[in-house]
Structures are given as C-alpha cells and as structure tokens.
mmCIF file of C-alpha atoms in Angstrom:
data_model
loop_
_atom_site.group_PDB
_atom_site.id
_atom_site.type_symbol
_atom_site.label_atom_id
_atom_site.label_comp_id
_atom_site.label_asym_id
_atom_site.label_seq_id
_atom_site.Cartn_x
_atom_site.Cartn_y
_atom_site.Cartn_z
ATOM 1 C CA MET A 1 -10.758 -16.996 5.162
ATOM 2 C CA ASP A 2 -6.950 -16.775 5.313
ATOM 3 C CA THR A 3 -4.962 -14.826 7.896
ATOM 4 C CA GLY A 4 -3.921 -12.126 5.426
ATOM 5 C CA THR A 5 -7.551 -11.333 4.618
ATOM 6 C CA ILE A 6 -8.442 -11.182 8.309
ATOM 7 C CA ILE A 7 -5.587 -8.736 8.973
ATOM 8 C CA TYR A 8 -6.697 -6.658 5.961
ATOM 9 C CA ILE A 9 -10.261 -6.500 7.282
ATOM 10 C CA ILE A 10 -9.090 -5.519 10.772
ATOM 11 C CA THR A 11 -6.615 -2.816 9.717
ATOM 12 C CA MET A 12 -8.630 -1.342 6.860
ATOM 13 C CA GLY A 13 -11.896 -1.719 8.760
ATOM 14 C CA TRP A 14 -10.497 0.124 11.767
ATOM 15 C CA THR A 15 -9.193 2.908 9.515
ATOM 16 C CA LEU A 16 -12.596 3.106 7.830
ATOM 17 C CA ILE A 17 -14.338 3.388 11.220
ATOM 18 C CA ILE A 18 -12.027 6.181 12.392
ATOM 19 C CA PHE A 19 -12.303 8.137 9.137
ATOM 20 C CA GLY A 20 -16.048 7.520 8.977
ATOM 21 C CA GLY A 21 -16.502 8.614 12.582
ATOM 22 C CA LEU A 22 -14.560 11.817 11.982
ATOM 23 C CA THR A 23 -16.592 12.523 8.848
ATOM 24 C CA TYR A 24 -19.869 11.864 10.663
ATOM 25 C CA LEU A 25 -18.995 14.149 13.571
ATOM 26 C CA ILE A 26 -17.998 17.004 11.272
ATOM 27 C CA ALA A 27 -20.603 16.620 8.518
ATOM 28 C CA LYS A 28 -23.627 15.566 10.588
ATOM 29 C CA LYS A 29 -22.978 16.602 14.178
ATOM 30 C CA LYS A 30 -21.277 19.902 13.281
ATOM 31 C CA GLU A 31 -18.384 19.196 15.666
ATOM 32 C CA TYR A 32 -16.148 21.707 13.943
ATOM 33 C CA PHE A 33 -13.567 21.692 16.736
ATOM 34 C CA LEU A 34 -12.290 18.499 15.070
ATOM 35 C CA ILE A 35 -11.110 20.546 12.069
ATOM 36 C CA SER A 36 -7.456 21.366 12.566
ATOM 37 C CA GLY A 37 -6.932 24.897 13.894
ATOM 38 C CA PHE A 38 -10.620 25.838 13.884
ATOM 39 C CA ASN A 39 -10.876 26.381 17.650
ATOM 40 C CA LYS A 40 -7.892 28.738 17.587
ATOM 41 C CA ARG A 41 -9.594 31.098 15.156
ATOM 42 C CA SER A 42 -11.291 34.302 16.232
ATOM 43 C CA GLU A 43 -15.071 34.352 16.549
ATOM 44 C CA GLU A 44 -15.259 36.631 13.519
ATOM 45 C CA GLU A 45 -13.370 34.111 11.388
ATOM 46 C CA LYS A 46 -15.524 31.230 12.615
ATOM 47 C CA VAL A 47 -18.680 33.098 11.640
ATOM 48 C CA TYR A 48 -17.219 34.015 8.229
ATOM 49 C CA LEU A 49 -16.181 30.421 7.478
ATOM 50 C CA GLN A 50 -19.631 29.137 8.360
ATOM 51 C CA GLU A 51 -21.474 31.755 6.340
ATOM 52 C CA ASN A 52 -19.123 31.585 3.333
ATOM 53 C CA GLY A 53 -19.467 27.829 2.931
ATOM 54 C CA TYR A 54 -16.050 26.697 4.185
ATOM 55 C CA LEU A 55 -17.474 24.257 6.723
ATOM 56 C CA ASP A 56 -20.036 22.848 4.296
ATOM 57 C CA ALA A 57 -17.309 22.368 1.678
ATOM 58 C CA MET A 58 -15.108 20.569 4.213
ATOM 59 C CA ALA A 59 -17.997 18.283 5.164
ATOM 60 C CA LYS A 60 -18.731 17.526 1.510
ATOM 61 C CA ALA A 61 -15.085 16.739 0.703
ATOM 62 C CA LEU A 62 -14.811 14.376 3.672
ATOM 63 C CA THR A 63 -18.121 12.658 2.877
ATOM 64 C CA ILE A 64 -17.237 11.975 -0.770
ATOM 65 C CA SER A 65 -13.767 10.756 0.239
ATOM 66 C CA PHE A 66 -15.245 8.441 2.865
ATOM 67 C CA TRP A 67 -17.557 6.699 0.405
ATOM 68 C CA ILE A 68 -14.699 6.229 -2.065
ATOM 69 C CA PHE A 69 -12.589 4.751 0.728
ATOM 70 C CA ALA A 70 -15.447 2.437 1.749
ATOM 71 C CA LEU A 71 -15.838 1.240 -1.848
ATOM 72 C CA THR A 72 -12.077 0.692 -2.071
ATOM 73 C CA PHE A 73 -12.218 -1.410 1.083
ATOM 74 C CA ILE A 74 -14.865 -3.652 -0.507
ATOM 75 C CA VAL A 75 -12.984 -3.896 -3.825
ATOM 76 C CA GLY A 76 -9.884 -4.967 -1.880
ATOM 77 C CA LEU A 77 -11.766 -8.076 -0.769
ATOM 78 C CA LEU A 78 -12.600 -9.043 -4.348
ATOM 79 C CA PRO A 79 -10.321 -10.595 -6.992
ATOM 80 C CA VAL A 80 -10.204 -7.397 -9.043
ATOM 81 C CA PRO A 81 -6.756 -6.814 -10.620
ATOM 82 C CA TYR A 82 -5.308 -3.512 -9.359
ATOM 83 C CA GLY A 83 -8.733 -2.618 -7.952
ATOM 84 C CA PHE A 84 -7.453 -1.699 -4.501
ATOM 85 C CA GLU A 85 -4.523 0.328 -5.841
ATOM 86 C CA ILE A 86 -6.755 2.260 -8.243
ATOM 87 C CA GLY A 87 -9.276 2.867 -5.467
ATOM 88 C CA ILE A 88 -6.626 4.228 -3.097
ATOM 89 C CA GLY A 89 -5.294 6.441 -5.868
ATOM 90 C CA ILE A 90 -8.746 7.904 -6.546
ATOM 91 C CA PHE A 91 -9.343 8.332 -2.811
ATOM 92 C CA LEU A 92 -6.118 10.308 -2.341
ATOM 93 C CA ILE A 93 -6.733 12.486 -5.389
ATOM 94 C CA VAL A 94 -10.285 13.298 -4.257
ATOM 95 C CA LEU A 95 -9.305 13.877 -0.620
ATOM 96 C CA LEU A 96 -6.240 16.019 -1.320
ATOM 97 C CA GLY A 97 -7.934 17.815 -4.213
ATOM 98 C CA GLY A 98 -10.928 18.418 -1.975
ATOM 99 C CA MET A 99 -8.744 20.015 0.693
ATOM 100 C CA ILE A 100 -7.369 22.411 -1.947
ATOM 101 C CA TRP A 101 -10.891 23.179 -3.200
ATOM 102 C CA VAL A 102 -12.053 23.942 0.365
ATOM 103 C CA GLN A 103 -9.464 26.719 0.705
ATOM 104 C CA ARG A 104 -11.324 28.879 -1.836
ATOM 105 C CA TYR A 105 -13.820 29.532 1.000
ATOM 106 C CA GLU A 106 -11.080 30.623 3.427
ATOM 107 C CA VAL A 107 -11.099 34.144 4.865
ATOM 108 C CA PRO A 108 -9.790 36.546 2.173
ATOM 109 C CA HIS A 109 -6.484 37.533 3.777
ATOM 110 C CA LYS A 110 -5.517 33.864 4.352
ATOM 111 C CA ARG A 111 -6.983 32.368 1.185
ATOM 112 C CA LYS A 112 -4.023 32.613 -1.217
ATOM 113 C CA LYS A 113 -1.511 31.262 1.299
ATOM 114 C CA ALA A 114 -3.869 28.442 2.335
ATOM 115 C CA ILE A 115 -4.406 27.348 -1.278
ATOM 116 C CA TRP A 116 -0.677 27.301 -2.039
ATOM 117 C CA THR A 117 0.271 25.575 1.206
ATOM 118 C CA THR A 118 -2.395 22.896 0.836
ATOM 119 C CA ALA A 119 -1.546 22.385 -2.828
ATOM 120 C CA ILE A 120 2.173 21.945 -2.141
ATOM 121 C CA ILE A 121 1.547 19.488 0.706
ATOM 122 C CA SER A 122 -0.923 17.542 -1.438
ATOM 123 C CA ILE A 123 1.398 17.350 -4.447
ATOM 124 C CA VAL A 124 4.364 16.255 -2.331
ATOM 125 C CA THR A 125 2.269 13.635 -0.536
ATOM 126 C CA LEU A 126 0.762 12.256 -3.730
ATOM 127 C CA GLY A 127 4.116 12.321 -5.507
ATOM 128 C CA PHE A 128 5.799 10.408 -2.673
ATOM 129 C CA ILE A 129 3.123 7.703 -2.711
ATOM 130 C CA ILE A 130 3.250 7.397 -6.504
ATOM 131 C CA ALA A 131 7.049 7.117 -6.358
ATOM 132 C CA ILE A 132 6.814 4.250 -3.861
ATOM 133 C CA PHE A 133 4.386 2.353 -6.102
ATOM 134 C CA VAL A 134 6.454 2.984 -9.236
ATOM 135 C CA VAL A 135 9.652 1.756 -7.576
ATOM 136 C CA GLY A 136 7.793 -1.177 -6.033
ATOM 137 C CA TYR A 137 6.453 -2.318 -9.395
ATOM 138 C CA ILE A 138 9.844 -2.184 -11.118
ATOM 139 C CA ASP A 139 10.687 -5.808 -11.858
ATOM 140 C CA ASN A 140 13.630 -7.312 -9.978
ATOM 141 C CA GLU A 141 16.375 -8.715 -12.174
ATOM 142 C CA ILE A 142 17.535 -12.198 -11.200
ATOM 143 C CA LYS A 143 21.005 -13.464 -12.061
ATOM 144 C CA VAL A 144 22.489 -16.915 -11.616
ATOM 145 C CA ASN A 145 26.259 -16.824 -11.939
ATOM 146 C CA GLN A 146 28.772 -19.587 -11.262
ATOM 147 C CA ASP A 147 28.910 -18.969 -7.518
ATOM 148 C CA ILE A 148 26.307 -16.274 -6.821
ATOM 149 C CA PHE A 149 22.529 -16.072 -6.936
ATOM 150 C CA GLU A 150 21.558 -12.382 -7.085
ATOM 151 C CA ILE A 151 18.271 -10.498 -7.070
ATOM 152 C CA THR A 152 18.657 -6.780 -7.800
ATOM 153 C CA GLY A 153 16.276 -3.920 -7.068
ATOM 154 C CA MET A 154 13.987 -3.243 -4.124
ATOM 155 C CA TYR A 155 14.534 -5.790 -1.316
ATOM 156 C CA GLY A 156 17.180 -7.448 -3.477
ATOM 157 C CA LEU A 157 19.633 -9.945 -2.047
ATOM 158 C CA GLU A 158 22.678 -12.015 -2.865
ATOM 159 C CA LEU A 159 23.284 -15.649 -1.941
ATOM 160 C CA ASP A 160 26.229 -17.953 -2.395
ATOM 161 C CA ILE A 161 25.096 -20.936 -4.436
ATOM 162 C CA ASP A 162 26.859 -23.190 -1.915
ATOM 163 C CA ASP A 163 24.645 -21.816 0.879
ATOM 164 C CA ILE A 164 21.493 -23.187 -0.759
ATOM 165 C CA GLU A 165 20.467 -26.316 1.130
ATOM 166 C CA HIS A 166 17.208 -27.127 -0.615
ATOM 167 C CA MET A 167 15.024 -25.873 -3.427
ATOM 168 C CA THR A 168 11.835 -27.004 -5.054
ATOM 169 C CA LEU A 169 8.845 -25.818 -7.050
ATOM 170 C CA LEU A 170 5.698 -25.383 -4.963
ATOM 171 C CA ASP A 171 2.278 -25.748 -6.550
ATOM 172 C CA GLU A 172 1.142 -22.548 -4.856
ATOM 173 C CA LEU A 173 2.257 -19.874 -2.422
ATOM 174 C CA PRO A 174 1.755 -20.922 1.233
ATOM 175 C CA GLU A 175 -0.602 -18.737 3.240
ATOM 176 C CA VAL A 176 0.816 -15.307 4.057
ATOM 177 C CA ILE A 177 0.143 -14.202 7.633
ATOM 178 C CA MET A 178 1.565 -10.695 7.595
ATOM 179 C CA LYS A 179 4.072 -8.304 6.065
ATOM 180 C CA THR A 180 7.057 -7.537 8.306
ATOM 181 C CA ASN A 181 9.083 -5.288 5.977
ATOM 182 C CA GLY A 182 7.929 -5.305 2.405
ATOM 183 C CA PHE A 183 5.845 -4.003 -0.465
ATOM 184 C CA ALA A 184 2.408 -5.568 -0.868
ATOM 185 C CA THR A 185 -0.370 -4.903 -3.358
ATOM 186 C CA THR A 186 -3.239 -6.922 -4.765
ATOM 187 C CA ASN A 187 -0.935 -8.473 -7.365
ATOM 188 C CA LEU A 188 2.555 -8.265 -5.906
ATOM 189 C CA LEU A 189 4.447 -9.289 -2.771
ATOM 190 C CA LYS A 190 8.025 -8.131 -2.410
ATOM 191 C CA GLY A 191 10.186 -8.116 0.720
ATOM 192 C CA ARG A 192 9.948 -9.791 4.124
ATOM 193 C CA PHE A 193 6.750 -11.649 5.009
ATOM 194 C CA GLN A 194 5.667 -14.122 7.642
ATOM 195 C CA LEU A 195 4.096 -17.299 6.276
ATOM 196 C CA VAL A 196 2.391 -20.199 7.988
ATOM 197 C CA GLU A 197 4.529 -22.832 9.658
ATOM 198 C CA PRO A 198 6.841 -24.486 8.923
ATOM 199 C CA TYR A 199 8.056 -21.589 6.767
ATOM 200 C CA GLY A 200 8.070 -18.643 9.166
ATOM 201 C CA THR A 201 9.566 -15.350 7.969
ATOM 202 C CA GLY A 202 11.375 -15.105 4.648
ATOM 203 C CA THR A 203 11.826 -12.991 1.528
ATOM 204 C CA LEU A 204 9.216 -13.063 -1.225
ATOM 205 C CA PHE A 205 9.303 -11.917 -4.837
ATOM 206 C CA ILE A 206 5.843 -13.054 -5.841
ATOM 207 C CA GLN A 207 3.569 -12.183 -8.718
ATOM 208 C CA LYS A 208 0.256 -13.331 -7.284
ATOM 209 C CA ARG A 209 -1.861 -15.869 -9.153
ATOM 210 C CA THR A 210 1.302 -17.108 -10.896
ATOM 211 C CA LYS A 211 2.348 -20.713 -10.387
ATOM 212 C CA PRO A 212 4.591 -22.490 -9.616
ATOM 213 C CA VAL A 213 6.533 -20.839 -6.781
ATOM 214 C CA LEU A 214 10.276 -21.422 -6.518
ATOM 215 C CA TYR A 215 11.278 -22.146 -2.914
ATOM 216 C CA ILE A 216 14.958 -21.696 -2.035
ATOM 217 C CA GLN A 217 16.052 -22.715 1.475
ATOM 218 C CA THR A 218 19.328 -21.744 3.140
ATOM 219 C CA LYS A 219 20.468 -22.579 6.670
ATOM 220 C CA ASP A 220 18.854 -19.538 8.293
ATOM 221 C CA ASP A 221 16.451 -18.133 5.716
ATOM 222 C CA TYR A 222 14.451 -18.757 2.565
ATOM 223 C CA VAL A 223 13.391 -17.028 -0.642
ATOM 224 C CA MET A 224 10.238 -17.630 -2.675
ATOM 225 C CA ILE A 225 9.956 -16.455 -6.262
ATOM 226 C CA ALA A 226 7.105 -16.460 -8.775
ATOM 227 C CA ARG A 227 7.768 -14.560 -11.984
ATOM 228 C CA LYS A 228 5.097 -13.123 -14.283
ATOM 229 C CA ASP A 229 5.840 -15.887 -16.756
ATOM 230 C CA ALA A 230 5.606 -19.344 -15.163
ATOM 231 C CA ASN A 231 8.156 -20.679 -17.650
ATOM 232 C CA GLU A 232 10.667 -18.116 -16.395
ATOM 233 C CA THR A 233 10.257 -19.460 -12.859
ATOM 234 C CA LYS A 234 10.855 -23.009 -14.089
ATOM 235 C CA GLU A 235 13.908 -21.934 -16.102
ATOM 236 C CA LEU A 236 15.321 -20.207 -13.019
ATOM 237 C CA TYR A 237 14.883 -23.432 -11.062
ATOM 238 C CA GLU A 238 16.737 -25.388 -13.738
ATOM 239 C CA SER A 239 19.537 -22.825 -13.816
ATOM 240 C CA LEU A 240 19.998 -23.113 -10.061
ATOM 241 C CA ILE A 241 20.060 -26.897 -10.253
ATOM 242 C CA GLN A 242 22.718 -26.720 -12.928
ATOM 243 C CA ALA A 243 24.766 -24.193 -10.926
ATOM 244 C CA LYS A 244 24.409 -26.243 -7.738
ATOM 245 C CA LYS A 245 24.967 -29.492 -9.631
ATOM 246 C CA ILE A 246 22.326 -31.353 -7.664
ATOM 247 C CA ASP A 247 19.260 -33.335 -8.678
#
C-alpha cells in the first residue's frame, strides 16, 4: 500500500468516523443538542419540532448522507474512473438538498426564511465546489518557444530553457506521498506534491494511468508531466531536446 493511499484512508476515515458519530448521536441517541441552534430554542419550539417531524427528518437526511459518504470512501480505494468525484458530488447534493427538505418541518413563522437561507447557502456551496472542479479539469496548455518553456492555466509556470539541467521520460510516476498545494482527483494531479526521495517536492501535471512521465529538472525544482495522449508527452520531450539542443 503506497503512502498516498494510507493518507487517504487516515483523512477520509477520520472524517467518516466524525460524521458517522454525529449521525449516530442524533439519529439513534436523540442527542438533539448537537443540532445547531436547537438548545437556544424555546421549549415550545422544541416540542413543535419533535412532534412535527423536524428532528426525524434531520436524522433521516444525516443517515442517508452518511451511507453515501461511506460508499464513496470505499469507491475511492478502487480503480473506478471518476468514482470518488461522482460519489462526493452525490453526497453533497443529498446532504445539502436534505437540509433544505428538513426546513419544511420548521416552525411556521420561521419556515420560509429557513428554506430560503438554507437553499442559498447550499447553492453557493455547491456552485463553489463545482467551479473548483471545472477549473481544475481545464487542460493546461504547454508551449515550447525558443527560450521559454511555459505551462498556462491553474498552477502554471514558466521556465527558461537554459535553466533546465536534466530531463528524461520515466516509465511511471514515482510514489506520491502528499499534496502540499495542488488539485488532486482520482484521475488528475496538478500543482505541488511531495514525492518519494530522491525527488522531494515539485510541480505535477499528471493524467494518472498515462505513461510515460516527462521529468524536467532545474537547479532548485522539478516538473513532471503526463498528458492524456502518451504520444503528446513524447513529442513534448522531443521539442524540449530540440530547443535545448542536447542529446
């Protein structure tokens, strides 16, 4: 098991335990004080929410969301293309949609405001996350000019050709230990990542399961690139060799 998988299991597993524990305490143990703002309500409102089904609806929404999250966690360990991303998307839609649905059981004089407030927060949250994924999946354009090697887009960079000290095609991507500042999904790595020694921390633009990987070393840093089309990666390597005029 590689380091990246271990970190995934630890972080996602811990999140699953916390969310599962919260769901269990609310749905099974009836610890309603864990619901935001519930303890500040009047006794009349607490009784109304319990009798009108608000608390049961909240428990149901959390329970369904938890099992979707648990399934997503398992799918993330399997080689299922976009499985984790789809699972997280479904989880967020069900969780946020569930929170909106719960508000229909709110006390009458707060119901309309609660529905609108929850809906706006949910839409903004979901929209922000979708925007990040859309931008992250936009392909970076790579240009090799006479003196400059440029990668545009998210986490893009620019290198002087003369600063390149070494480059080669690797048979596969070295083991990734952790993300330090980047965008990572089941099929894509983009940004700063820490790899096993002797590589350390560098910038990746990697389409997973695509080989070979172009490794570009400068004095203080490195870049690794694997395009969707393996031939494109090889052509990029040849272009850099021609620009650098080295063998």
